[in-house]
Short mmCIF file of C-alpha atoms in Angstrom, two decimals:
data_model
loop_
_atom_site.label_atom_id
_atom_site.label_comp_id
_atom_site.label_asym_id
_atom_site.label_seq_id
_atom_site.Cartn_x
_atom_site.Cartn_y
_atom_site.Cartn_z
CA MET A 16 -15.09 -8.75 20.57
CA VAL A 17 -12.82 -6.83 22.96
CA THR A 18 -12.96 -3.19 22.67
CA ARG A 19 -10.42 -0.68 23.73
CA ARG A 20 -10.13 2.75 25.16
CA SER A 21 -10.46 5.75 22.88
CA THR A 22 -6.97 6.57 22.08
CA HIS A 23 -5.67 9.39 19.95
CA ALA A 24 -2.11 9.92 18.71
CA SER A 25 -0.57 13.15 19.49
CA HIS A 26 0.19 15.27 16.52
CA ALA A 27 1.84 18.56 16.50
CA ARG A 28 0.31 21.18 14.28
CA PRO A 29 2.40 22.02 11.22
CA SER A 30 4.54 25.04 11.36
CA GLY A 31 3.58 28.19 9.81
CA SER A 32 3.83 28.61 6.03
CA SER A 33 6.13 31.59 6.38
CA LYS A 34 8.43 29.54 8.65
CA ARG A 35 8.37 26.77 6.36
CA ARG A 36 9.20 29.10 3.36
CA ALA A 37 12.23 30.44 5.34
CA ASN A 38 13.32 26.91 6.11
CA ARG A 39 13.18 25.94 2.48
CA ARG A 40 15.07 28.87 1.46
CA ASN A 41 17.84 28.19 3.80
CA ALA A 42 18.04 24.60 2.86
CA ALA A 43 18.22 25.46 -0.74
CA SER A 44 21.09 27.98 -0.30
CA ALA A 45 22.99 25.15 1.55
CA LYS A 46 22.32 22.70 -1.34
CA GLY A 47 21.26 20.17 0.94
CA ALA A 48 17.81 19.46 -0.25
CA LEU A 49 16.76 16.19 -2.16
CA TYR A 50 14.72 16.65 -5.35
CA ALA A 51 12.13 14.49 -7.14
CA GLY A 52 13.43 15.38 -10.57
CA GLY A 53 16.63 17.15 -10.38
CA GLU A 54 17.76 20.61 -9.07
CA GLY A 55 17.31 24.07 -10.45
CA ALA A 56 14.54 26.00 -11.97
CA ASN A 57 13.97 23.31 -14.66
CA GLY A 58 14.09 20.41 -12.27
CA ARG A 59 10.88 18.33 -12.26
CA GLY A 60 9.61 17.94 -8.85
CA GLY A 61 10.17 19.22 -5.36
CA HIS A 62 12.08 18.59 -2.38
CA VAL A 63 12.17 14.78 -1.52
CA GLY A 64 13.14 12.73 1.34
CA ASN A 65 12.22 9.11 1.48
CA VAL A 66 8.85 9.14 -0.42
CA ALA A 67 8.42 5.56 -0.63
CA GLY A 68 9.09 5.05 3.02
CA LEU A 69 11.40 1.92 2.07
CA GLY A 70 14.22 2.64 4.32
CA GLY A 71 13.54 2.92 7.93
CA PRO A 72 15.30 1.39 10.97
CA ALA A 73 14.26 -2.08 11.88
CA ASP A 74 11.00 -2.54 13.38
CA ALA A 75 10.06 -4.43 16.42
CA GLY A 76 9.37 -8.10 15.41
CA SER A 77 11.37 -7.77 11.94
CA ALA A 78 14.80 -7.69 11.01
CA ARG A 79 14.04 -6.91 7.43
CA ARG A 80 14.65 -3.24 7.48
CA GLY A 81 18.04 -2.05 8.39
CA THR A 82 18.30 0.62 5.67
CA PRO A 83 18.93 4.27 6.81
CA SER A 84 15.90 6.62 6.74
CA VAL A 85 16.25 9.63 4.40
CA GLY A 86 12.98 11.28 5.57
CA ASN A 87 9.72 9.59 5.19
CA VAL A 88 6.71 10.83 3.09
CA ALA A 89 4.73 7.74 2.24
CA GLY A 90 5.74 5.86 5.39
CA LEU A 91 4.73 2.56 4.13
CA GLY A 92 8.18 0.48 4.10
CA SER A 93 8.66 0.52 7.76
CA ALA A 94 5.21 -0.02 9.17
CA SER A 95 4.97 -2.93 11.65
CA GLY A 96 2.06 -4.98 12.06
CA VAL A 97 -0.47 -5.26 14.87
CA GLY A 98 -3.22 -7.70 15.65
CA GLY A 99 -5.10 -10.01 18.18
CA PRO A 100 -6.01 -13.55 18.28
CA HIS A 101 -8.24 -15.39 15.86
CA ARG A 102 -11.88 -14.83 16.65
CA HIS A 103 -11.07 -12.63 19.71
CA ALA A 104 -10.45 -9.19 17.76
CA SER A 105 -8.66 -6.84 19.73
CA GLY A 106 -8.72 -3.21 18.96
CA ALA A 107 -11.47 -0.76 18.37
CA GLY A 108 -13.95 -2.85 16.63
CA ARG A 109 -16.65 -0.12 16.12
CA PHE A 110 -15.95 3.42 14.87
CA ARG A 111 -15.70 6.32 17.42
CA SER A 112 -15.94 9.84 16.60
CA ALA A 113 -12.96 12.19 16.76
CA THR A 114 -13.49 15.68 17.79
CA SER A 115 -10.97 17.21 15.41
CA PRO A 116 -8.80 16.38 12.39
CA THR A 117 -5.79 16.56 14.78
CA PRO A 118 -5.76 13.71 17.39
CA ARG A 119 -5.60 14.44 21.13
CA ALA A 120 -2.72 13.58 23.38
CA ALA A 121 -2.54 9.93 24.30
CA SER A 122 -0.80 8.31 27.35
CA ALA A 123 2.40 6.66 26.19
CA ARG A 124 2.51 3.02 25.99
CA PRO A 125 5.73 0.74 25.86
CA SER A 126 6.78 -0.09 22.28
CA ALA A 127 6.70 -3.66 21.20
CA ARG A 128 9.93 -5.47 22.03
CA THR A 129 12.31 -5.88 19.44
CA SER A 130 12.73 -9.31 18.10
CA SER A 131 15.06 -10.79 15.29
CA ARG A 132 12.62 -13.42 14.25
CA GLY A 133 11.27 -11.62 11.27
CA PRO A 134 12.40 -12.44 7.80
CA ALA A 135 15.90 -10.68 7.52
CA HIS A 136 16.59 -9.08 4.27
CA GLY A 137 16.57 -5.46 3.24
CA SER A 138 14.27 -4.42 0.46
CA PRO A 139 16.32 -4.98 -2.77
CA PRO A 140 16.44 -2.13 -5.47
CA SER A 141 14.24 -4.27 -7.72
CA GLY A 142 11.48 -3.03 -5.12
CA GLY A 143 11.18 0.04 -7.38
CA VAL A 144 12.15 1.45 -10.82
CA ARG A 145 13.82 4.54 -11.82
CA VAL A 146 11.79 6.66 -14.23
CA PRO A 147 13.96 9.55 -16.02
CA THR A 148 12.43 12.75 -16.43
CA PRO A 149 13.08 15.21 -19.50
CA SER A 150 15.26 17.51 -17.15
CA GLY A 151 17.73 14.80 -16.35
CA GLY A 152 16.27 13.79 -12.91
CA GLU A 153 14.31 10.75 -12.18
CA VAL A 154 11.55 9.50 -10.05
CA LEU A 155 11.04 5.84 -8.80
CA LEU A 156 7.93 3.78 -9.18
CA THR A 157 8.20 1.59 -5.84
CA ARG A 158 6.11 -1.46 -5.15
CA ARG A 159 3.68 0.71 -3.51
CA HIS A 160 3.51 3.22 -6.25
CA PHE A 161 5.13 6.21 -4.65
CA LEU A 162 7.36 8.87 -6.07
CA TYR A 163 10.96 8.73 -4.80
CA GLY A 164 13.83 11.28 -5.44
CA ALA A 165 16.78 10.30 -7.39
CA LEU A 166 19.25 10.99 -4.54
CA GLY A 167 17.16 9.00 -2.17
CA ILE A 168 17.38 5.87 -4.41
CA GLY A 169 21.09 5.86 -4.01
CA ALA A 170 20.71 5.78 -0.16
CA LEU A 171 18.42 2.91 -0.64
CA ALA A 172 20.38 0.86 -3.09
CA ALA A 173 23.58 1.10 -1.01
CA ALA A 174 21.75 -0.32 2.00
CA GLY A 175 19.59 -2.79 0.09
CA ALA A 176 20.47 -6.58 -0.38
CA GLY A 177 19.46 -8.51 -3.43
CA GLY A 178 18.38 -11.93 -2.02
CA THR A 179 16.38 -13.66 0.63
CA VAL A 180 18.03 -13.90 3.98
CA ILE A 181 16.82 -16.50 6.36
CA ALA A 182 16.15 -15.47 10.02
CA GLN A 183 16.55 -17.47 13.09
CA GLN A 184 13.68 -17.69 15.37
CA MET A 185 14.61 -16.28 18.79
CA GLY A 186 13.16 -17.26 22.00
CA SER A 187 9.89 -15.47 23.26
CA ALA A 188 7.03 -15.76 25.70
CA SER A 189 4.47 -17.99 24.46
CA ASP A 190 0.77 -16.80 24.29
CA ASP A 191 -1.31 -19.88 24.98
CA ASP A 192 -4.57 -18.00 24.32
CA VAL A 193 -3.52 -16.87 20.81
CA ALA A 194 -4.82 -19.16 17.98
CA VAL A 195 -2.09 -18.74 15.19
CA LEU A 196 -2.09 -20.02 11.67
CA GLU A 197 -0.66 -23.54 11.62
CA VAL A 198 -0.42 -25.21 8.11
CA PRO A 199 1.90 -28.10 7.24
CA LYS A 200 4.19 -28.03 4.14
CA SER A 201 1.91 -30.76 2.75
CA ALA A 202 -1.06 -28.61 2.62
CA VAL A 203 0.75 -25.76 0.51
CA THR A 204 1.15 -26.05 -3.32
CA ALA A 205 3.53 -23.63 -5.25
CA VAL A 206 1.92 -22.47 -8.58
CA ILE A 207 5.19 -22.08 -10.46
CA ALA A 208 7.40 -24.71 -8.94
CA SER A 209 4.95 -27.63 -8.87
CA ASP A 210 3.40 -29.58 -11.65
CA ALA A 211 -0.06 -28.92 -10.17
CA PHE A 212 -0.87 -25.87 -12.24
CA ALA A 213 -0.51 -25.69 -16.18
CA GLU A 214 0.62 -22.55 -17.83
CA VAL A 215 -1.87 -21.23 -20.60
CA ASP A 216 -1.85 -18.47 -23.00
CA PHE A 217 -3.36 -15.32 -21.29
CA ALA A 218 -5.25 -14.52 -24.60
CA GLU A 219 -7.30 -17.54 -24.10
CA ARG A 220 -8.57 -16.19 -20.68
CA MET A 221 -8.50 -12.61 -20.81
CA GLN A 222 -9.46 -9.88 -23.29
CA LEU A 223 -8.87 -6.04 -23.51
CA ALA A 224 -11.83 -3.96 -22.46
CA SER A 225 -10.14 -0.53 -22.95
CA THR A 226 -6.79 1.11 -23.07
CA CYS A 227 -5.48 4.55 -22.13
CA GLU A 228 -2.13 6.49 -22.63
CA LEU A 229 -1.29 8.62 -19.85
CA PRO A 230 1.83 11.01 -19.45
CA TYR A 231 5.05 9.11 -19.04
CA GLY A 232 5.86 8.46 -15.29
CA SER A 233 2.04 8.27 -14.24
CA LEU A 234 0.89 6.00 -11.27
CA VAL A 235 -2.60 4.29 -11.37
CA TRP A 236 -4.74 2.80 -8.59
CA ALA A 237 -7.90 1.05 -9.43
CA ASN A 238 -10.30 -0.21 -6.51
CA ASP A 239 -13.52 0.82 -8.06
CA ASP A 240 -15.71 -0.69 -10.92
CA GLU A 241 -16.10 2.41 -12.82
CA ILE A 242 -13.01 4.79 -12.36
CA ALA A 243 -9.17 4.71 -11.37
CA ALA A 244 -7.32 7.22 -9.59
CA CYS A 245 -4.09 8.55 -11.47
CA LEU A 246 -1.35 10.56 -10.40
CA LEU A 247 0.25 12.43 -13.22
CA PRO A 248 3.53 14.13 -13.46
CA GLY A 249 3.36 17.88 -13.92
CA GLU A 250 4.62 19.26 -17.23
CA THR A 251 6.99 21.68 -15.29
CA GLY A 252 8.56 21.29 -11.94
CA LYS A 253 5.66 23.04 -10.33
CA PRO A 254 3.33 21.21 -9.47
CA LEU A 255 5.13 17.89 -9.02
CA THR A 256 2.04 15.94 -9.67
CA GLN A 257 -1.56 16.34 -10.60
CA VAL A 258 -4.69 14.14 -9.97
CA ALA A 259 -6.88 12.59 -12.65
CA LEU A 260 -9.80 10.11 -12.83
CA LEU A 261 -9.72 7.46 -15.62
CA SER A 262 -13.00 5.93 -16.86
CA LEU A 263 -12.36 2.21 -17.14
CA SER A 264 -15.11 1.78 -19.71
CA SER A 265 -14.08 4.48 -22.00
CA GLY A 266 -10.45 4.83 -21.46
CA SER A 267 -10.60 8.65 -21.20
CA TYR A 268 -9.37 10.64 -18.26
CA ALA A 269 -10.01 14.10 -16.59
CA THR A 270 -7.54 16.06 -14.45
CA VAL A 271 -9.65 16.84 -11.37
CA LEU A 272 -6.86 18.40 -9.04
CA GLU A 273 -4.29 20.40 -10.78
CA GLN A 274 -2.19 21.10 -7.85
CA ALA A 275 -2.13 20.52 -4.04
CA VAL A 276 -4.49 22.43 -1.97
CA GLY A 277 -1.59 23.69 0.04
CA SER A 278 0.63 24.40 -2.93
CA ASP A 279 1.28 28.07 -1.82
CA GLU A 280 2.85 26.59 1.36
CA GLY A 281 5.07 24.08 -0.44
CA PHE A 282 2.76 21.01 -0.41
CA GLU A 283 2.55 18.50 -3.15
CA VAL A 284 0.20 15.69 -3.87
CA TYR A 285 1.84 12.12 -3.30
CA ASP A 286 -0.84 9.71 -3.04
CA VAL A 287 -4.62 9.22 -4.14
CA ARG A 288 -7.34 6.80 -3.98
CA ALA A 289 -10.74 7.09 -5.56
CA THR A 290 -14.18 5.43 -5.81
CA SER A 291 -17.16 6.66 -7.93
CA SER A 292 -18.28 8.66 -4.69
CA GLY A 293 -15.11 10.55 -4.06
CA LEU A 294 -11.42 10.97 -3.47
CA VAL A 295 -8.93 10.78 -0.70
CA TRP A 296 -5.43 12.07 -1.13
CA THR A 297 -2.13 12.79 0.65
CA GLU A 298 -0.28 16.30 0.45
CA ALA A 299 3.11 16.77 2.16
CA ASP A 300 5.80 19.27 2.54
CA ILE A 301 8.61 17.02 2.57
CA LEU A 302 11.30 19.51 3.67
CA ASP A 303 9.45 20.07 6.87
CA GLY A 304 8.05 16.64 7.17
CA VAL A 305 4.41 17.74 7.49
CA TRP A 306 1.53 16.08 5.86
CA ARG A 307 -2.20 16.37 5.39
CA ILE A 308 -5.10 14.21 4.43
CA TYR A 309 -8.10 15.68 2.18
CA THR A 310 -11.14 14.09 0.80
CA ALA A 311 -13.76 15.39 -1.58
CA ARG A 312 -16.93 14.29 -3.38
CA SER A 313 -16.60 13.51 -7.01
CA ASP A 314 -18.81 12.93 -10.15
CA GLY A 315 -16.05 11.22 -12.21
CA SER A 316 -14.90 14.38 -13.97
CA SER A 317 -14.71 17.12 -11.18
CA LEU A 318 -14.32 17.53 -7.45
CA GLY A 319 -16.34 19.01 -4.72
CA THR A 320 -14.91 21.26 -2.15
CA PRO A 321 -11.86 19.67 -0.30
CA ALA A 322 -12.08 18.87 3.33
CA LEU A 323 -9.09 18.73 5.50
CA VAL A 324 -9.52 15.71 7.78
CA ASP A 325 -6.14 15.21 9.24
CA GLU A 326 -2.51 16.55 9.47
CA GLY A 327 0.57 15.73 11.33
CA ASP A 328 4.37 16.58 11.48
CA ALA A 329 7.55 14.53 11.17
CA ASP A 330 7.07 12.41 14.28
CA TRP A 331 4.43 10.42 12.23
CA GLU A 332 4.54 8.36 9.10
CA THR A 333 2.68 9.99 6.16
CA PRO A 334 -0.51 7.87 6.31
CA ALA A 335 -1.36 5.04 4.11
CA ILE A 336 -4.82 5.58 2.54
CA ALA A 337 -7.79 3.66 1.09
CA ALA A 338 -11.25 4.54 -0.50
CA VAL A 339 -14.17 2.30 0.10
CA GLY A 340 -17.56 3.44 -1.16
CA ASN A 341 -18.21 7.05 0.12
CA ARG A 342 -15.63 6.78 2.88
CA ALA A 343 -12.07 7.52 3.24
CA PHE A 344 -9.54 5.56 5.43
CA TRP A 345 -6.03 6.50 6.66
CA GLN A 346 -3.52 4.71 9.02
CA VAL A 347 -1.61 7.13 11.45
CA LEU A 348 1.55 5.49 12.76
CA PRO A 349 4.35 6.88 14.85
CA LYS A 350 7.89 6.76 13.19
CA ALA A 351 9.54 3.78 14.54
CA ASP A 352 12.59 6.01 15.56
CA GLY A 353 10.77 9.11 16.40
CA ALA A 354 9.67 10.98 19.55
CA LYS A 355 6.23 9.40 19.37
CA ARG A 356 7.38 5.77 18.95
CA THR A 357 5.53 4.51 21.90
CA GLU A 358 2.12 6.09 20.90
CA ASP A 359 -0.66 3.93 19.50
CA SER A 360 -1.33 3.54 15.87
CA LEU A 361 -4.75 4.42 14.50
CA LEU A 362 -6.98 3.62 11.61
CA LYS A 363 -9.21 6.66 10.95
CA ARG A 364 -12.29 7.16 8.72
CA ALA A 365 -14.34 10.05 7.26
CA THR A 366 -17.17 10.38 4.88
CA MET A 367 -15.92 11.67 1.55
CA GLY A 368 -16.07 15.62 1.51
CA ALA A 369 -16.97 15.78 5.38
CA THR A 370 -15.14 16.18 8.51
CA ASP A 371 -16.71 13.57 10.48
CA VAL A 372 -13.44 11.88 11.68
CA GLU A 373 -13.78 8.64 13.45
CA VAL A 374 -11.16 6.34 14.91
CA ALA A 375 -11.97 2.86 13.44
CA TRP A 376 -9.11 0.72 15.13
CA THR A 377 -6.56 1.42 17.74
CA SER A 378 -3.40 -0.65 17.66
CA HIS A 379 -0.96 -0.69 20.49
CA GLY A 380 2.13 -1.03 18.03
CA ARG A 381 2.59 -0.24 14.30
CA MET A 382 0.63 -1.73 11.61
CA ALA A 383 2.42 -4.05 9.32
CA SER A 384 0.86 -3.07 5.79
CA ALA A 385 -1.27 -0.50 4.03
CA PRO A 386 -5.05 -0.72 4.33
CA TYR A 387 -6.58 -2.84 1.41
CA GLY A 388 -9.75 -1.51 0.06
CA LEU A 389 -12.60 -3.85 -1.24
CA GLU A 390 -16.12 -2.81 -2.37
CA ASP A 391 -17.70 -2.39 0.88
CA SER A 392 -14.83 -3.48 3.34
CA LEU A 393 -11.17 -3.20 3.93
CA VAL A 394 -8.33 -5.21 5.52
CA ILE A 395 -5.84 -4.00 8.03
CA THR A 396 -2.98 -5.56 9.73
CA PRO A 397 -2.87 -4.35 13.43
CA ARG A 398 -0.90 -6.04 16.39
CA ALA A 399 -2.20 -8.21 19.00
CA ASP A 400 -1.94 -7.33 22.85
CA THR A 401 0.39 -10.12 23.47
CA GLY A 402 3.58 -10.74 25.02
CA SER A 403 5.33 -11.73 21.70
CA VAL A 404 4.75 -9.94 18.45
CA HIS A 405 1.78 -11.28 16.46
CA TYR A 406 0.28 -9.65 13.41
CA GLN A 407 -3.59 -10.16 12.87
CA LEU A 408 -5.05 -9.80 9.38
CA THR A 409 -8.48 -8.05 10.11
CA HIS A 410 -11.29 -7.87 7.75
CA LEU A 411 -13.55 -4.84 8.52
CA ASP A 412 -17.09 -3.65 7.26
CA ALA A 413 -16.49 -0.35 5.88
CA ALA A 414 -19.84 1.00 7.14
CA SER A 415 -20.33 -0.31 10.61
CA GLY A 416 -16.71 -1.08 11.46
CA GLU A 417 -17.73 -4.50 12.60
CA THR A 418 -14.97 -7.28 12.22
CA LEU A 419 -16.05 -9.87 9.62
CA ASP A 420 -13.01 -12.11 9.84
CA THR A 421 -9.47 -12.38 11.56
CA LEU A 422 -6.39 -14.47 11.06
CA VAL A 423 -3.26 -14.25 13.24
CA LEU A 424 0.06 -15.21 11.74
CA PRO A 425 2.64 -17.00 13.62
CA SER A 426 4.81 -14.90 16.07
CA SER A 427 6.89 -11.96 14.27
CA MET A 428 5.70 -13.09 10.76
CA LYS A 429 5.13 -9.73 9.01
CA PRO A 430 3.18 -9.46 5.82
CA LEU A 431 4.22 -7.15 3.16
CA GLU A 432 0.80 -6.94 1.89
CA ALA A 433 -2.65 -8.37 3.02
CA GLY A 434 -6.00 -8.51 1.25
CA TYR A 435 -9.18 -10.40 0.91
CA GLY A 436 -10.69 -12.48 -1.85
CA ALA A 437 -13.13 -15.15 -2.84
CA THR A 438 -11.42 -17.83 -0.56
CA GLY A 439 -10.64 -15.54 2.49
CA PHE A 440 -7.42 -13.85 3.39
CA THR A 441 -4.42 -13.48 1.31
CA PHE A 442 -1.15 -12.17 2.34
CA ALA A 443 2.48 -11.89 1.04
CA PHE A 444 6.06 -12.15 2.38
CA ASP A 445 9.01 -10.53 0.71
CA GLY A 446 11.36 -12.82 2.67
CA ALA A 447 11.47 -16.36 4.00
CA TYR A 448 11.38 -17.82 7.62
CA GLN A 449 13.09 -20.85 9.33
CA TYR A 450 9.72 -21.66 10.97
CA GLY A 451 6.23 -21.72 10.25
CA ASP A 452 5.96 -25.05 8.28
CA GLY A 453 4.02 -24.46 5.24
CA ILE A 454 3.65 -20.70 5.63
CA ALA A 455 7.28 -19.62 5.65
CA ASP A 456 8.58 -19.08 2.12
CA LEU A 457 8.68 -15.99 0.04
CA GLY A 458 5.52 -15.43 -2.20
CA THR A 459 1.77 -14.76 -1.85
CA TYR A 460 -0.39 -17.11 0.04
CA LEU A 461 -4.18 -17.73 -0.22
CA PRO A 462 -6.63 -20.67 0.52
CA ALA A 463 -7.35 -22.96 -2.35
CA ALA A 464 -10.82 -23.43 -1.14
CA THR A 465 -13.19 -20.99 0.52
CA VAL A 466 -12.78 -20.75 4.30
CA THR A 467 -15.72 -20.77 6.67
CA ASP A 468 -15.86 -20.18 10.50
CA GLY A 469 -12.12 -19.17 10.54
CA GLY A 470 -10.87 -22.70 9.61
CA TYR A 471 -7.73 -21.40 7.87
CA SER A 472 -5.48 -23.91 9.50
CA ALA A 473 -7.38 -26.69 8.10
CA ALA A 474 -7.58 -25.47 4.61
CA PRO A 475 -5.41 -26.31 1.57
CA TRP A 476 -3.28 -23.28 0.48
CA VAL A 477 -1.75 -22.00 -2.85
CA ARG A 478 1.64 -20.15 -2.90
CA PHE A 479 2.41 -17.86 -5.97
CA ASP A 480 6.28 -18.39 -5.54
CA ARG A 481 7.51 -15.22 -6.87
CA SER A 482 8.84 -12.03 -5.12
CA PRO A 483 5.78 -9.97 -4.34
CA SER A 484 5.63 -6.20 -5.31
CA ALA A 485 1.99 -5.33 -5.22
CA ALA A 486 -1.08 -6.27 -3.29
CA PRO A 487 -3.08 -8.96 -5.09
CA ALA A 488 -6.63 -8.76 -6.54
CA TRP A 489 -9.39 -10.93 -7.97
CA CYS A 490 -10.86 -10.68 -11.57
CA GLY A 491 -13.82 -12.92 -11.84
CA SER A 492 -12.55 -16.54 -10.95
CA PHE A 493 -8.77 -15.44 -11.52
CA PHE A 494 -6.58 -14.62 -8.56
CA MET A 495 -4.28 -11.61 -9.86
CA VAL A 496 -0.95 -11.03 -8.72
CA LYS A 497 2.19 -9.13 -9.79
CA SER A 498 5.29 -11.17 -10.52
CA THR A 499 8.76 -10.24 -11.25
CA SER A 500 8.04 -8.37 -14.46
CA ALA A 501 4.47 -9.38 -15.50
CA VAL A 502 1.10 -9.51 -14.11
CA CYS A 503 -0.42 -13.10 -13.63
CA GLY A 504 -3.65 -14.73 -13.16
CA VAL A 505 -4.18 -17.97 -11.36
CA ASP A 506 -7.46 -20.16 -11.70
CA LEU A 507 -7.66 -22.19 -8.64
CA ASP A 508 -10.39 -24.57 -9.96
CA ALA A 509 -8.86 -25.40 -13.34
CA ARG A 510 -5.54 -25.30 -11.92
CA GLU A 511 -4.09 -23.05 -14.62
CA TRP A 512 -2.05 -19.84 -14.69
CA PHE A 513 -0.98 -17.36 -17.19
CA ALA A 514 1.04 -14.05 -17.54
CA PHE A 515 0.04 -10.92 -19.51
CA ASP A 516 2.39 -9.99 -22.27
CA VAL A 517 4.77 -6.99 -21.42
CA GLU A 518 4.90 -4.20 -23.89
CA SER A 519 8.18 -3.46 -25.84
CA GLY A 520 10.10 -0.81 -24.22
CA ALA A 521 8.41 -1.23 -20.86
CA ASP A 522 10.65 -0.40 -17.93
CA THR A 523 12.47 -3.14 -15.88
CA TYR A 524 9.40 -3.67 -13.58
CA GLY A 525 7.21 -4.55 -16.65
CA GLU A 526 3.57 -4.52 -16.15
CA TYR A 527 2.16 -3.51 -12.94
CA LEU A 528 -1.06 -4.51 -11.01
CA ALA A 529 -3.22 -1.48 -10.20
CA SER A 530 -6.34 -3.22 -9.01
CA THR A 531 -7.45 -4.31 -5.37
CA GLY A 532 -10.27 -6.16 -4.15
CA ILE A 533 -12.86 -8.47 -6.02
CA ARG A 534 -13.66 -6.88 -9.47
CA ASP A 535 -15.20 -7.82 -12.91
CA THR A 536 -12.21 -6.12 -14.55
CA VAL A 537 -8.50 -6.08 -13.81
CA VAL A 538 -6.43 -3.00 -14.41
CA THR A 539 -2.62 -2.97 -15.23
CA PHE A 540 -0.18 -0.44 -16.44
CA SER A 541 3.42 0.11 -17.49
CA ASN A 542 5.56 3.04 -18.29
CA ILE A 543 7.10 2.56 -21.79
CA ASP A 544 9.97 4.27 -23.50
CA ASP A 545 10.20 2.59 -26.71
CA LYS A 546 12.53 3.53 -29.62
CA PRO A 547 12.12 0.89 -32.41
CA VAL A 548 14.23 1.03 -35.43
CA ASN A 549 11.58 1.09 -38.17
CA ALA A 550 8.89 2.89 -36.31
CA ASP A 551 7.91 6.00 -34.37
CA PRO A 552 9.30 6.10 -30.94
CA ARG A 553 6.49 5.69 -28.12
CA LYS A 554 6.76 7.21 -24.62
CA CYS A 555 3.74 6.89 -22.22
CA CYS A 556 2.23 5.26 -19.42
CA LEU A 557 -0.13 2.49 -21.00
CA VAL A 558 -3.03 1.57 -18.84
CA ARG A 559 -4.91 -1.65 -19.95
CA VAL A 560 -8.44 -2.84 -18.55
CA TRP A 561 -8.94 -6.58 -18.97
CA THR A 562 -12.00 -8.86 -18.54
CA PRO A 563 -12.25 -12.50 -18.73
CA THR A 564 -13.05 -14.09 -22.07
CA ALA A 565 -15.96 -16.16 -20.76
#
């Protein structure tokens, strides 16, 4: 494995709290701020830019994102991928210690050259769903589960397009030493469009283990066998959100973080992941574009002392996060149109509740998708040190940082999501390509049989041929994926698939997949506002935990 020099992105320290409060007052008086739940004293939520990160300028190697940026809090929609050749992992394959939560300055590197070969379509408005609040405002559940201000939705919708647009492959320097995925069309089977898979009733394959009703507008992430992390809307406009832990066995939950650690400075909690060992969460002051990453130990019902492990300003995307065992991971990417756009991207790690920050991977270019947490490992999508743009799916051991598996996609193919399952890597495209043979259409791909020794090009493949809106997961023998409005399961051996029913009154996105990794259960949720004629109204976030029937 090729290792790289120790490189740290250059973060400016956040401005002082008094300066931020002054800026906030000035912006409010000018009526120029965006809000997550409406304006005024009764508005639910705080100042909002682009919390979902779904509208940035086009990235190098992709023509998909031409939507205007309106701030960026989550910073997930515009990340571009990074990677190295299969079996020749490039990047920091071992963890290195970072001396402080704030990275040191790094020498600038040229940014990846722009290419128009990526799938060219703007993220459609269906990538998220509006969730109205009692005050008349609204938040948006995006495909990566972030809150998005109502005014920001308008900017996104105006720039988005509703269909798949095919991109032409432009000429680029070839990289003879890069072994990329090459799969013929005859080796790929579409689940829905073909006759190879039979649809069955979900009740014959899955059963409910527990349910829970959370406040309407809640968001859920499950990457642990015992608990799930929940982001609950505040009962008033302050705080905007609270963090809770949900027991998957009992269906009960406990609020463990009632407000952001930096609430007095204008920070709100915008993202969270949890395991039975601890939490990692993101706080941001959106108006000033500053963010912080915290971790803490947890016993499932309370938190230990929060540890600040990183912070950055508006030159950097607010990191995507993951929790694996007792470790927290986060990706630090320079904004594609910012002053630090030529800086490296970093994957960082820290022990829950500690400040032992390490750089796990250095990427000379922006990563393509959020880190994907499994039981004891994770998947990232860095970019290769090659003349043309290649994204490398990289499976890392969470404890040692060793590279467990890699897969390089064809030039400029950018995955929306990437994960790992029983048969190997899985990835999703939200657009189609005019090249790539069998790996070219919209949908979620996975090998139909277990891949060994990196033999992905020789394996048969399966494509779940619906527009992806969540990272996939595994539950027992079932491959779980979010379809247009339902969560579906695919049994590769039995050649069957099913779709969970969608509750009456569920919003337009229907049921959402909360789980990642390989688990014994699968967690789904839906925000329901049901007003039946002959029954009591129902308004809640319904969480359902499923297990296989046999």
